[in-house]
XYZ file of C-alpha atoms in Angstrom:
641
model
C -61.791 56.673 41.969
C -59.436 55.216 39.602
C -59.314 55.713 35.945
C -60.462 51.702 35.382
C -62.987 52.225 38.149
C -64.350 54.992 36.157
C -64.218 53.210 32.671
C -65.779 49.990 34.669
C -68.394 52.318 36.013
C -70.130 53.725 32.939
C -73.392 52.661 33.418
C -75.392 51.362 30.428
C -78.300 53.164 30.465
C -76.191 56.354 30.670
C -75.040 58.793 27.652
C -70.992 59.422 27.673
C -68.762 60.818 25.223
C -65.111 59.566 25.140
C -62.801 61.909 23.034
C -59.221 62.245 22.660
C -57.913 65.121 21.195
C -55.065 65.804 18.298
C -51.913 65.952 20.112
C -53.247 65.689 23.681
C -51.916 62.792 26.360
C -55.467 62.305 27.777
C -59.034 61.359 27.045
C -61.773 63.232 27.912
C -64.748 61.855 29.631
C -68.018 63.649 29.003
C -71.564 62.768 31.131
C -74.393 64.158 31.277
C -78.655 64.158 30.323
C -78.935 63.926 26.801
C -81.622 66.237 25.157
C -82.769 66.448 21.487
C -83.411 69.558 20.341
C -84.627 70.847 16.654
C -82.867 73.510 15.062
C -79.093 74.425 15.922
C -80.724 77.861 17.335
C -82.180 75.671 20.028
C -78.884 73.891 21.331
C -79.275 75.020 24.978
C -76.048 76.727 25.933
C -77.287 78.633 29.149
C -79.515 76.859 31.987
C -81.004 79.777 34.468
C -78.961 81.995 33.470
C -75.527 80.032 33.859
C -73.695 78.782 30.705
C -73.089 75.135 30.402
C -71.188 72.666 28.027
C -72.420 71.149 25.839
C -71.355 68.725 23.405
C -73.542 67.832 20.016
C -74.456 65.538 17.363
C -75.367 67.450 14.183
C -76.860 65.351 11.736
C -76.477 65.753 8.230
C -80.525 66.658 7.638
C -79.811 70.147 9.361
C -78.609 70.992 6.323
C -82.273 72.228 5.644
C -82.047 75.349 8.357
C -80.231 76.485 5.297
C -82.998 76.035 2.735
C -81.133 72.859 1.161
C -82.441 69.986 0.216
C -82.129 67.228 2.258
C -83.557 63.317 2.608
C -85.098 63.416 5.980
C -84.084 60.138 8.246
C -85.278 61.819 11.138
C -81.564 61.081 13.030
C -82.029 63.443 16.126
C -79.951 66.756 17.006
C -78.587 65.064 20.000
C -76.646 67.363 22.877
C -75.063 65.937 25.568
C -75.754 68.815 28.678
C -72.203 67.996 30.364
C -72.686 67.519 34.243
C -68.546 66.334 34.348
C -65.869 66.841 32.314
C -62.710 64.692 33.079
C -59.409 64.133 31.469
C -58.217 60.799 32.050
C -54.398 59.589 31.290
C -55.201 58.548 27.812
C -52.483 55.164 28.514
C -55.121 53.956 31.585
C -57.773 54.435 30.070
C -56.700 52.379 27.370
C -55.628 49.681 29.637
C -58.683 49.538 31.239
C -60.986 49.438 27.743
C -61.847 45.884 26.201
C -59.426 44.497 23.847
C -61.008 41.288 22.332
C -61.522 41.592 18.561
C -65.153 41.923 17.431
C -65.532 39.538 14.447
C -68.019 41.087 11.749
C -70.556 38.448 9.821
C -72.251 39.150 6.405
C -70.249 42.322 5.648
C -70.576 43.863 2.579
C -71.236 47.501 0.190
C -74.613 48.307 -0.085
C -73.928 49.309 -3.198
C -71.950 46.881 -6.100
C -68.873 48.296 -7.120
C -70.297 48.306 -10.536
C -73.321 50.155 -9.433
C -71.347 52.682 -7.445
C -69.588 53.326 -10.883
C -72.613 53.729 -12.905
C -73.708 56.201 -10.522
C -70.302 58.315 -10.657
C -70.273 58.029 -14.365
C -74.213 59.232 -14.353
C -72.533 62.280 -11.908
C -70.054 63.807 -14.002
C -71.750 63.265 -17.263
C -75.333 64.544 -16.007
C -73.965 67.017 -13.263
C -70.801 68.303 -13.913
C -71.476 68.408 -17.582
C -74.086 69.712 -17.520
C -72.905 72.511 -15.107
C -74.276 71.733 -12.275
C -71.505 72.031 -9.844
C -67.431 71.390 -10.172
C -67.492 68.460 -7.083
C -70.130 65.921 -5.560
C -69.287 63.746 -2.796
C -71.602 60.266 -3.194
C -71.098 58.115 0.281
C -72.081 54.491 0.009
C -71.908 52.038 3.123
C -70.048 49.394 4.422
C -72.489 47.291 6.400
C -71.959 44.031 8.525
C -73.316 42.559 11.377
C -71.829 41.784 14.608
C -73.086 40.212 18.168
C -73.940 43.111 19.985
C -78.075 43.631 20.353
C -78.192 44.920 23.745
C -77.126 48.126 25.246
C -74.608 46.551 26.957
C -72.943 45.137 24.011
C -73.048 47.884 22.035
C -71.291 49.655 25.048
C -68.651 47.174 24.828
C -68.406 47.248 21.435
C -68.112 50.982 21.348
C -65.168 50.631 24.057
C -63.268 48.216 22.392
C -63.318 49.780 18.945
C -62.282 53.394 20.711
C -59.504 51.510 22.298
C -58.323 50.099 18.959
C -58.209 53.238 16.940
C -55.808 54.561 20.187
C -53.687 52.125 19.762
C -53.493 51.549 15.973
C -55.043 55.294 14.155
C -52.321 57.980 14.018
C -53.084 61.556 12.900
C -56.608 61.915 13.872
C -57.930 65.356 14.833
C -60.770 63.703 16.956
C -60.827 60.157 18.130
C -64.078 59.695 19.551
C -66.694 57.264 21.369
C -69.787 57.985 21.363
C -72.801 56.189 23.625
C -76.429 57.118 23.750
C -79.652 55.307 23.869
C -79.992 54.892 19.977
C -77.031 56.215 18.411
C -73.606 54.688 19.101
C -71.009 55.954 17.093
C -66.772 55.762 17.346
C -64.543 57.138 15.015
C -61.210 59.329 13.914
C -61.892 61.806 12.198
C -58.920 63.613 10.171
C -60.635 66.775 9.362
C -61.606 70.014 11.871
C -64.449 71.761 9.734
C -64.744 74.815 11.903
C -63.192 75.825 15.746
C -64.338 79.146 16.893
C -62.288 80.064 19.952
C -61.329 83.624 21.288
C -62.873 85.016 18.296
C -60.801 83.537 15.599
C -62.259 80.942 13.443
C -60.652 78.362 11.188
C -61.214 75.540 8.973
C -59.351 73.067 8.162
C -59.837 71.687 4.359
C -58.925 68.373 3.534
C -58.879 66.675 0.287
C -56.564 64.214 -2.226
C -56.281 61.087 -0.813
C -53.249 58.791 -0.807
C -53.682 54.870 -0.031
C -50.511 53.945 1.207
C -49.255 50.868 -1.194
C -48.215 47.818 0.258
C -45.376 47.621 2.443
C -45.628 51.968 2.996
C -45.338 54.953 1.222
C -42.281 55.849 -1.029
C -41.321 58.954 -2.175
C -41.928 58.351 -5.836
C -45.254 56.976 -5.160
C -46.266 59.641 -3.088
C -44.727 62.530 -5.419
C -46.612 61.260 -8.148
C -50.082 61.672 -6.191
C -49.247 65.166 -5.193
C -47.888 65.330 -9.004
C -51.735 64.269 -10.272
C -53.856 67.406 -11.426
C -56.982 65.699 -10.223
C -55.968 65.242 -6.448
C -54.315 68.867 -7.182
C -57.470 70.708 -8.636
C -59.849 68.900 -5.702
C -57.993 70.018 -3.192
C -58.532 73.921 -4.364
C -62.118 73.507 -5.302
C -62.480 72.802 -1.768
C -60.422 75.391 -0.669
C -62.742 78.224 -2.945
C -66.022 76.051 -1.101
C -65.179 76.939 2.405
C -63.340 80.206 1.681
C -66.612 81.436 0.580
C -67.985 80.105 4.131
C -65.501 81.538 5.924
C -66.515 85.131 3.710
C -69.507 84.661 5.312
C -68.871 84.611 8.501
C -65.263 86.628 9.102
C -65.292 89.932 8.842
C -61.404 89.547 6.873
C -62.798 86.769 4.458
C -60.242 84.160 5.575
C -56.521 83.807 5.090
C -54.812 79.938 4.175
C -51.792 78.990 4.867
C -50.549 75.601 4.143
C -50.369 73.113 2.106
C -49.589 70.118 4.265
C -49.507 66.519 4.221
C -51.758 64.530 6.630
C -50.755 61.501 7.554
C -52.579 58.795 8.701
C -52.246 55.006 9.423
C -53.007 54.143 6.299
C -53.796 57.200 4.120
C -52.648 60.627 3.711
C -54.175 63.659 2.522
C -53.959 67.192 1.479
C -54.635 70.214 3.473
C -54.809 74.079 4.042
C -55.998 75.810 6.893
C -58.005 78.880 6.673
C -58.435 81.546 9.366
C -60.283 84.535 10.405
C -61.845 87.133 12.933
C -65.710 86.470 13.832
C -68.540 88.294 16.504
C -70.812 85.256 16.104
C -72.743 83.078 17.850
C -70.968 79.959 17.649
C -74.157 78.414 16.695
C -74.649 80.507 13.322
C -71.012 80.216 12.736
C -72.156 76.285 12.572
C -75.267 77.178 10.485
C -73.120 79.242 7.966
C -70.788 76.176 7.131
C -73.007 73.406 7.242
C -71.867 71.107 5.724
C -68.095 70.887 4.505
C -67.501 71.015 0.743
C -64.762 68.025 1.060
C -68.469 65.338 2.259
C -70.466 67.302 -0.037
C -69.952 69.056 -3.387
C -69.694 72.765 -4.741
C -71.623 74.841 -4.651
C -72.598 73.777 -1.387
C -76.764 74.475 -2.444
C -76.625 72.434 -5.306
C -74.404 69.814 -3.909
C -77.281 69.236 -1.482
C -79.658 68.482 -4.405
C -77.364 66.156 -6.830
C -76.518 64.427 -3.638
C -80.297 63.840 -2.677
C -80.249 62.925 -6.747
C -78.123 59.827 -6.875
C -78.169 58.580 -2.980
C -80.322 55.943 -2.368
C -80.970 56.595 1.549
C -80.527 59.523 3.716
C -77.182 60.171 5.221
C -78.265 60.078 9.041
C -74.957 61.557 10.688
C -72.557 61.151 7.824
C -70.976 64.361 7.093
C -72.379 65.945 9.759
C -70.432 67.595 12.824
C -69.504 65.945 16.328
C -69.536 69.678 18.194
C -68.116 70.662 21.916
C -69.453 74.101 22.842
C -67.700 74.994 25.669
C -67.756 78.534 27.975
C -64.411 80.802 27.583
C -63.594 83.752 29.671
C -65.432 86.457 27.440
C -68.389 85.311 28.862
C -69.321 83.273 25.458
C -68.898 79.826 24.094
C -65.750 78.161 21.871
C -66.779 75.696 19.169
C -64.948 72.637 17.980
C -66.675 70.644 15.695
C -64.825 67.747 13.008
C -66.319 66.489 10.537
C -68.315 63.025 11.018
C -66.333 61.144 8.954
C -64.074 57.630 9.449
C -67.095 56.327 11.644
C -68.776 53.448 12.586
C -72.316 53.620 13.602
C -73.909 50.908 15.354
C -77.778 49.911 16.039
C -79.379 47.025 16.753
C -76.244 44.637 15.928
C -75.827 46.087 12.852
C -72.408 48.148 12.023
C -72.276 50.425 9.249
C -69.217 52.659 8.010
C -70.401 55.372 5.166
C -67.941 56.242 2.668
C -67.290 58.905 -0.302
C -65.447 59.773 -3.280
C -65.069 63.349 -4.623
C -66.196 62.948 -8.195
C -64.349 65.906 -10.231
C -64.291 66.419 -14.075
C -60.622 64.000 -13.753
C -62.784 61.387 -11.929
C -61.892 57.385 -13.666
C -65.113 55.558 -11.813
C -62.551 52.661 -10.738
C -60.192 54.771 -9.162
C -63.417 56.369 -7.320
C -64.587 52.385 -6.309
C -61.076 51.787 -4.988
C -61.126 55.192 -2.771
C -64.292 54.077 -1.052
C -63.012 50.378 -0.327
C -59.761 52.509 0.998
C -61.670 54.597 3.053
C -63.882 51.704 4.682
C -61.192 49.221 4.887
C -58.628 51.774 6.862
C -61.681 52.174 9.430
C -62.895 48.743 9.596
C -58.682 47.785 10.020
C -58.168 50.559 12.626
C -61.260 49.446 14.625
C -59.730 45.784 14.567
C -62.549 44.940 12.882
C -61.479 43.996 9.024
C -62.977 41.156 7.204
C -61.140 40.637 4.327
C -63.261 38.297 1.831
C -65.558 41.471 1.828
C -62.907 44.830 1.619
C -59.687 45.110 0.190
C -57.278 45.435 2.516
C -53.037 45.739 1.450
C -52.509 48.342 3.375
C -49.013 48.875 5.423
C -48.954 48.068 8.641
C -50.728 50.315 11.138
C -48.786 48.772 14.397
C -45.099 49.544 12.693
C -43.427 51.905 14.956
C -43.236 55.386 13.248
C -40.783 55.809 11.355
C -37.651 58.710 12.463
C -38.019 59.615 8.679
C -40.945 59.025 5.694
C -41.597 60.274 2.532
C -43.288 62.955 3.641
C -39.893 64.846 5.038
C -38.293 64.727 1.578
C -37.213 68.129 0.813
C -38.124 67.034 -2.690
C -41.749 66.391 -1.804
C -42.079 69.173 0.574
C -40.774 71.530 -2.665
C -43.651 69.777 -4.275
C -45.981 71.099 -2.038
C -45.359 74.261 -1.476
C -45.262 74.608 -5.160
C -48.974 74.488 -5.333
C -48.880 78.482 -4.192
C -47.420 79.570 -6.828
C -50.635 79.088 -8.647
C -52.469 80.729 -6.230
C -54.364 84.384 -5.873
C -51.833 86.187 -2.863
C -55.434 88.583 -1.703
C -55.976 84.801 0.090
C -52.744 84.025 1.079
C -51.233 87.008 2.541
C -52.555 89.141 5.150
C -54.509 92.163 4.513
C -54.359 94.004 7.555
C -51.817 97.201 7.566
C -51.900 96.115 3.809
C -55.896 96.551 2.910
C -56.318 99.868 1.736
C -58.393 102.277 3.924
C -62.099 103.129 3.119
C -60.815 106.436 2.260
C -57.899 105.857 0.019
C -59.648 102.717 -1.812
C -60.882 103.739 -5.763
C -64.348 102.651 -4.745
C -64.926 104.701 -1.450
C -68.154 106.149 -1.185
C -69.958 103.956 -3.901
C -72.735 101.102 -3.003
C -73.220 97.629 -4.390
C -75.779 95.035 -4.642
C -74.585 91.555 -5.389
C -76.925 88.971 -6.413
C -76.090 85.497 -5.640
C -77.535 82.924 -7.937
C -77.062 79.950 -5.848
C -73.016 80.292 -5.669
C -71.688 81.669 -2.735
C -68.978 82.802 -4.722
C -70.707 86.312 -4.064
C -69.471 85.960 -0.375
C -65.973 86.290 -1.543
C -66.588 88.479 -4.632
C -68.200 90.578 -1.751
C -65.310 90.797 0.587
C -62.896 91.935 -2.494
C -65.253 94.900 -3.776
C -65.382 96.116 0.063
C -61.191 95.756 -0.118
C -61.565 98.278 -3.322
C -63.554 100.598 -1.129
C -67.450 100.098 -1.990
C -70.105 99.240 0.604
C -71.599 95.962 -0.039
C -75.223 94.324 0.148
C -75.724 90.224 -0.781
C -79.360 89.721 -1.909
C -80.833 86.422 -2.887
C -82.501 85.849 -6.233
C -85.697 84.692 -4.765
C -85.576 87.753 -2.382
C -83.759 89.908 -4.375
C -85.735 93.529 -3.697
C -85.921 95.712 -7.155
C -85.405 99.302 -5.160
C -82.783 98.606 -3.660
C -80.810 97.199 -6.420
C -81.929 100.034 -8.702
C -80.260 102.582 -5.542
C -77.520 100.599 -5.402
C -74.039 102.859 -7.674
C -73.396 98.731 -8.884
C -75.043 95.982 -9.637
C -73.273 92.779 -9.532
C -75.525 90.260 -11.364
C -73.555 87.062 -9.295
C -72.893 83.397 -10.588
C -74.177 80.282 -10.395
C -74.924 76.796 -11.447
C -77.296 75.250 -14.811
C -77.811 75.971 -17.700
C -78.249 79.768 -19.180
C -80.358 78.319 -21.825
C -83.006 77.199 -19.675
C -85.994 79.085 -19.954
C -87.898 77.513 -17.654
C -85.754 77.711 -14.176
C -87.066 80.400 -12.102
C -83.695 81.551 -11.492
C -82.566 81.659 -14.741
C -85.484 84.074 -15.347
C -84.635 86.188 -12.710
C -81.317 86.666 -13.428
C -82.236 87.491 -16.954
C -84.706 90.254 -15.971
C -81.982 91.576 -13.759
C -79.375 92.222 -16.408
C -82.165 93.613 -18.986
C -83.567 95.582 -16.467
C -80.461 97.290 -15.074
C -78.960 97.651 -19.039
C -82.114 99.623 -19.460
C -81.944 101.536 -17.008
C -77.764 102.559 -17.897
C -77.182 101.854 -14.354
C -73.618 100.297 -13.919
C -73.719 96.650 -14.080
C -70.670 94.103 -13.649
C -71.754 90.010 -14.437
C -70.315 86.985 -13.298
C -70.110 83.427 -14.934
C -73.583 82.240 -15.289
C -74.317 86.356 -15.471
C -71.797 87.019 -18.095
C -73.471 84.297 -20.168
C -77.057 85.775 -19.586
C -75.669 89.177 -20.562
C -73.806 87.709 -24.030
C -77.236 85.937 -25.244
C -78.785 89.543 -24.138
C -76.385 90.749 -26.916
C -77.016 88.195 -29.065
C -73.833 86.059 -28.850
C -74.448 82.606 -28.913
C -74.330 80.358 -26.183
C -72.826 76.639 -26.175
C -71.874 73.879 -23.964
C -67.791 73.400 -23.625
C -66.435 69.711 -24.674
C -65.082 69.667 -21.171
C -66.089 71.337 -18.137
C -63.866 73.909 -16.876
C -65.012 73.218 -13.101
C -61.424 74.156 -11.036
C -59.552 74.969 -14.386
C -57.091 78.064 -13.917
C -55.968 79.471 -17.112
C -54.317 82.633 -18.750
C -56.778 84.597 -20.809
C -56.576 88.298 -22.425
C -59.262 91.076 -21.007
C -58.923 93.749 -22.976
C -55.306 93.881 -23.851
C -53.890 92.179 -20.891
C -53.356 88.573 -20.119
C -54.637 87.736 -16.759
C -54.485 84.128 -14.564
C -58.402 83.168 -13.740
C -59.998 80.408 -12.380
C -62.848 78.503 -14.146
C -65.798 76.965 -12.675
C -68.224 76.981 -16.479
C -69.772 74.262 -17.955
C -71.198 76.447 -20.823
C -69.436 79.531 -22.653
C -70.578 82.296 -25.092
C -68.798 82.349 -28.646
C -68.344 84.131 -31.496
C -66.204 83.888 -33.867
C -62.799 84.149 -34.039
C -61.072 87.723 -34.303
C -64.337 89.060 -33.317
C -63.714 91.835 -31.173
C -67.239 93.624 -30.781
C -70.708 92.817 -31.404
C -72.993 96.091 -31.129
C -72.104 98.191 -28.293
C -70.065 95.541 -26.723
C -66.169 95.215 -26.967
C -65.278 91.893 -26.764
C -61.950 89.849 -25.267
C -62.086 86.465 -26.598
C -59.953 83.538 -27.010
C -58.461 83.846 -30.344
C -58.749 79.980 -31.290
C -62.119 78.622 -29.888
C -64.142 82.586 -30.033
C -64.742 81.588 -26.027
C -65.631 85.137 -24.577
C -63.978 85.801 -21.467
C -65.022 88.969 -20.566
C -67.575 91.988 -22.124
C -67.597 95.618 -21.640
C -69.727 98.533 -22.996
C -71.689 101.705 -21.738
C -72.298 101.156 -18.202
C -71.313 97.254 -17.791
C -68.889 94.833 -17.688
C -68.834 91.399 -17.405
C -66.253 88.237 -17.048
C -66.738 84.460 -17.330
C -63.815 83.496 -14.746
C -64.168 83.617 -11.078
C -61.999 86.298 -9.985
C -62.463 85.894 -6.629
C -61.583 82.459 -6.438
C -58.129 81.492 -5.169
C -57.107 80.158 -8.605
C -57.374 83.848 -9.596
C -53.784 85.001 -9.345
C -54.665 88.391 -11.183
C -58.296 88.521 -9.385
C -58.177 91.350 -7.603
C -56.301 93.735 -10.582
C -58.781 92.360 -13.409
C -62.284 93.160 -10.975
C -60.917 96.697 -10.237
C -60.275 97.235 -13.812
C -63.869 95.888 -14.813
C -65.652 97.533 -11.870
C -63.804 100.610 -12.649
C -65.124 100.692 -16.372
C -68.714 99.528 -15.145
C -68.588 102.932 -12.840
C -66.931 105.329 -14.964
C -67.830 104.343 -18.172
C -64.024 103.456 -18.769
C -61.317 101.297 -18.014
C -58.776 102.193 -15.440
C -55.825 101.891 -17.722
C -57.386 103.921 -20.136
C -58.251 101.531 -22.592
């Protein structure tokens, strides 16, 4: 059968995924029974005893097998069970795909571009200042209404839009088509969120996004977007986000390498890729990094609640995963799973593209308006499908043969890039093996460690770097977090977290507080993070106070105890005294000599620090928490101060 014969063929009433790879000459064809199933546990990769493909929709809503909150549409975990897998010369099947435009009627935002403002105004003046989180994605949705009500027109219209974005999308990780009774859905997706294959895992964080200006991208336009500390700062907040994921589930935390440039038709963005070594399940691997940071927010948990806050309607497959399990020679499964983003969905003649901004402490609410009419206007143009009166749309143009040369290969713009390293913490960047110090040899060996993660997962990495320095390490909960065992444990690390330290009245809040008084009592060593630090300055009686600006993503050099160290910020609210104060009771006290912010604490059996120092934006991380750890332990700094 030939390739049109097999195009011609699909049947309606039949479930098929089209996909075409990132730098692959042919399109796969996927077929098989579709089967909804409710939890990712349940995605059936063995039948009798035999392991089978399978390829998945993962809809944003699973976000609850993780405890987070999440507006239930009811869209279905959909696997394909794959009965054939072809690969098709990607050139016939697009010559035997529709290629007749679709034209689009009554398009429009859901939301007004003024309401879509109020709402990211009411974001980072409600959320991020009032420190609940350092990012929030908010989607809203391009909706318009075409002549397709059957399933045979949407089938059509399905075909023709995948054959559009392989003619006219470049850069795309996945180019997809996807057909099944109830849920149509085509797309390109730019961003990998996590491939597990031959027991490496990486992710693929993307975010800063360039609209190419009319007529293309220059080199001075795009070196002053990778110049802008908003785009800049994003980028690594999303970075620390699925670093802690990729804690989680890697045994070696994660390396990155990059940054790069990707380049699209009509946008470019930002990226690192981050790598490690994983036993999973592919499944829980999944689970772990549902959803990515660069669709939702950090922290992930609360993300999940601010965006269930300001949406107006549940997210039905919009930053969710498109996910091909598929059997490997160790007798397991590979993952590859994008992100489910630059997609059209399509039901019952109505076509809908969601869209999102990342709304940072930087964010102007116009420029955040003009990202989401990019974003939905470079899908609706790639799809052929762009009605102008109703997007903006002055764009370059997609069908321009590529360039031998753009911006991009500068050498001055490429210096730019790489230049974004030098700011970062090199425990992420280079690689630890040969260079990690053995359990034996590490100043830590032998001792045990409780962390306690309020809501951050922060603790994942903070966890990784105290097993580097030798100590064996336990994550609890706060809502499960087991008194015994922390009171065993040689170190308490009371973790961070998001809200306000103030507030009496959040569960969490009082936990954490009776876990700092409790282990002070009890002159167990103690070491506090962020929102922990702050609990343990009002323990002392050091007053605590709201910062004029958030310092969500803010890297800055501090002094802790006599040396100046590079930290990243992620605090809303800071404790104070005043300034020159270098001790209150039995605490010494490093401070910033202007405002009286306290960075860091120490005393008789504790130590604290309001920076992340596991964060990648902590370029003297890993020195500062072995010199605070160390004085937690032994009652004394390591440099003998």
């Amino acid at each position: 059968m030939t390739t049109a014969d097999r195009i011609h063929a699909l049947p309606t009433e039949s479930a098929f995924v089209l996909l075409a790879r990132e730098g692959s000459d042919s399109v796969e064809l996927l077929t098989g029974e579709i089967v909804d199933v409710v939890d990712l546990a349940d995605i059936p990769l063995e039948a009798d005893g035999a392991r089978r493909e399978v390829f998945a929709l993962v809809p944003y809503r699973q976000v609850r097998e993780r405890g987070f909150e999440a507006q239930d549409d009811g869209a279905p975990l959909r696997c394909l069970l794959v009965d054939e897998h072809l690969h098709l010369p990607a050139d016939e099947v697009r010559a035997a795909l529709p290629a007749e435009p679709l034209p689009l009627h009554d398009g429009g935002f859901d939301l007004s571009d003024d309401e879509y403002a109020a709402i990211v105004e009411r974001v980072i003046a409600e959320e991020i200042g009032r420190g609940e989180g350092a990012n929030f994605v908010i989607r809203r949705d391009y909706t318009a209404r075409i002549d397709a009500t059957t399933p045979e027109a949407e089938r059509i219209a399905a075909l023709t839009w995948f054959r559009a974005l392989l003619e006219h999308e470049r850069g795309a990780y996945w180019t997809f088509a996807v057909v099944t009774p109830g849920v149509v859905a085509v797309g390109a997706s730019p961003e990998a969120h996590v491939v597990a294959q031959g027991g490496v895992v990486t992710m693929n964080p993307i975010s800063g996004t360039f609209r190419h200006p009319a007529g293309g991208s220059t080199t001075a336009a795009l070196g002053e977007f990778l110049s802008s500390a908003k785009e800049t700062e994003e980028l690594f907040m999303v970075v620390d986000e699925e670093l802690k994921m990729m804690s989680a589930v890697c045994s070696d935390g994660g390396r990155i390498t990059g940054p790069h440039l990707k380049q699209m038709s009509r946008l470019t963005h930002t990226e690192y890729m981050l790598r490690g070594s994983s036993r999973l399940d592919p499944r829980d691997i999944l689970r772990e990094t549902m959803f990515a940071p660069t669709v939702t927010g950090s922290p992930m948990q609360n993300a999940c609640t601010v965006i269930r806050r300001h949406e107006r309607k549940p997210r039905g497959y919009y930053s969710g995963v498109a996910a091909l399990f598929t059997p490997n020679d160790a007798g397991g499964h590979d993952l590859d799973a994008p992100i489910l983003i630059r997609t059209v969905y399509l039901a019952d003649g109505r076509l809908s593209v969601p869209v999102g901004a990342t709304l940072v402490r930087h964010s102007d609410p116009a420029g955040e308006v003009g990202e989401t009419h990019g974003k939905a206007a470079g899908v609706l143009g790639a799809i052929g499908a762009v009605a102008r009166d109703t997007v903006a749309e002055s764009r370059e143009d997609p069908d321009a043969p590529s360039p031998t040369g753009t911006p991009a290969d500068d050498p001055g713009i490429q210096a730019l890039l790489a230049s974004r390293n030098a700011r970062l913490a090199e425990f992420w960047i280079n690689p630890q093996d040969g260079g990690a110090q053995s359990t034996a040899a590490a100043p830590f060996a032998g001792r045990t460690a409780v962390v306690v993660d309020a809501e951050d997962r922060f603790t994942t990495m903070l966890a990784h770097q105290l097993r580097h320095l030798g100590l064996e390490v336990h994550i609890q909960p706060w809502a499960q977090s087991d008194d015994a065992e922390i009171d065993a444990a040689d170190l308490l690390v009371a973790g961070p977290g998001p809200g306000d330290p103030r507030d009496g009245s959040s569960a969490r809040i009082a936990r954490m507080r009776e876990l700092v008084a409790r282990r002070r009592a009890s002159g167990r060593p103690l070491l506090a993070v962020c929102l922990s630090h702050q609990i343990l300055a009002d323990s002392l009686g050091i007053e605590l106070a709201p910062l004029a600006s958030p310092h969500q993503g803010l890297q800055k050099s501090v002094p802790v105890f006599g040396q100046d160290a590079s930290i990243g910020f992620y605090n809303t609210f800071t404790a104070r005294v005043a300034p020159g104060t270098t001790a209150v009771g039995v605490a010494e006290v490093s401070a910033d000599p202007g405002s009286g912010d306290v960075y860091a604490l120490r005393g008789p059996g504790f130590a604290s620090v309001q920076g992340h120092l596991e964060s990648i934006l902590s370029r003297d991380g890993m020195t500062t928490l072995q010199r605070l750890v160390g004085h937690a332990l032994d009652g004394h700094a390591l440099d003998g101060r």
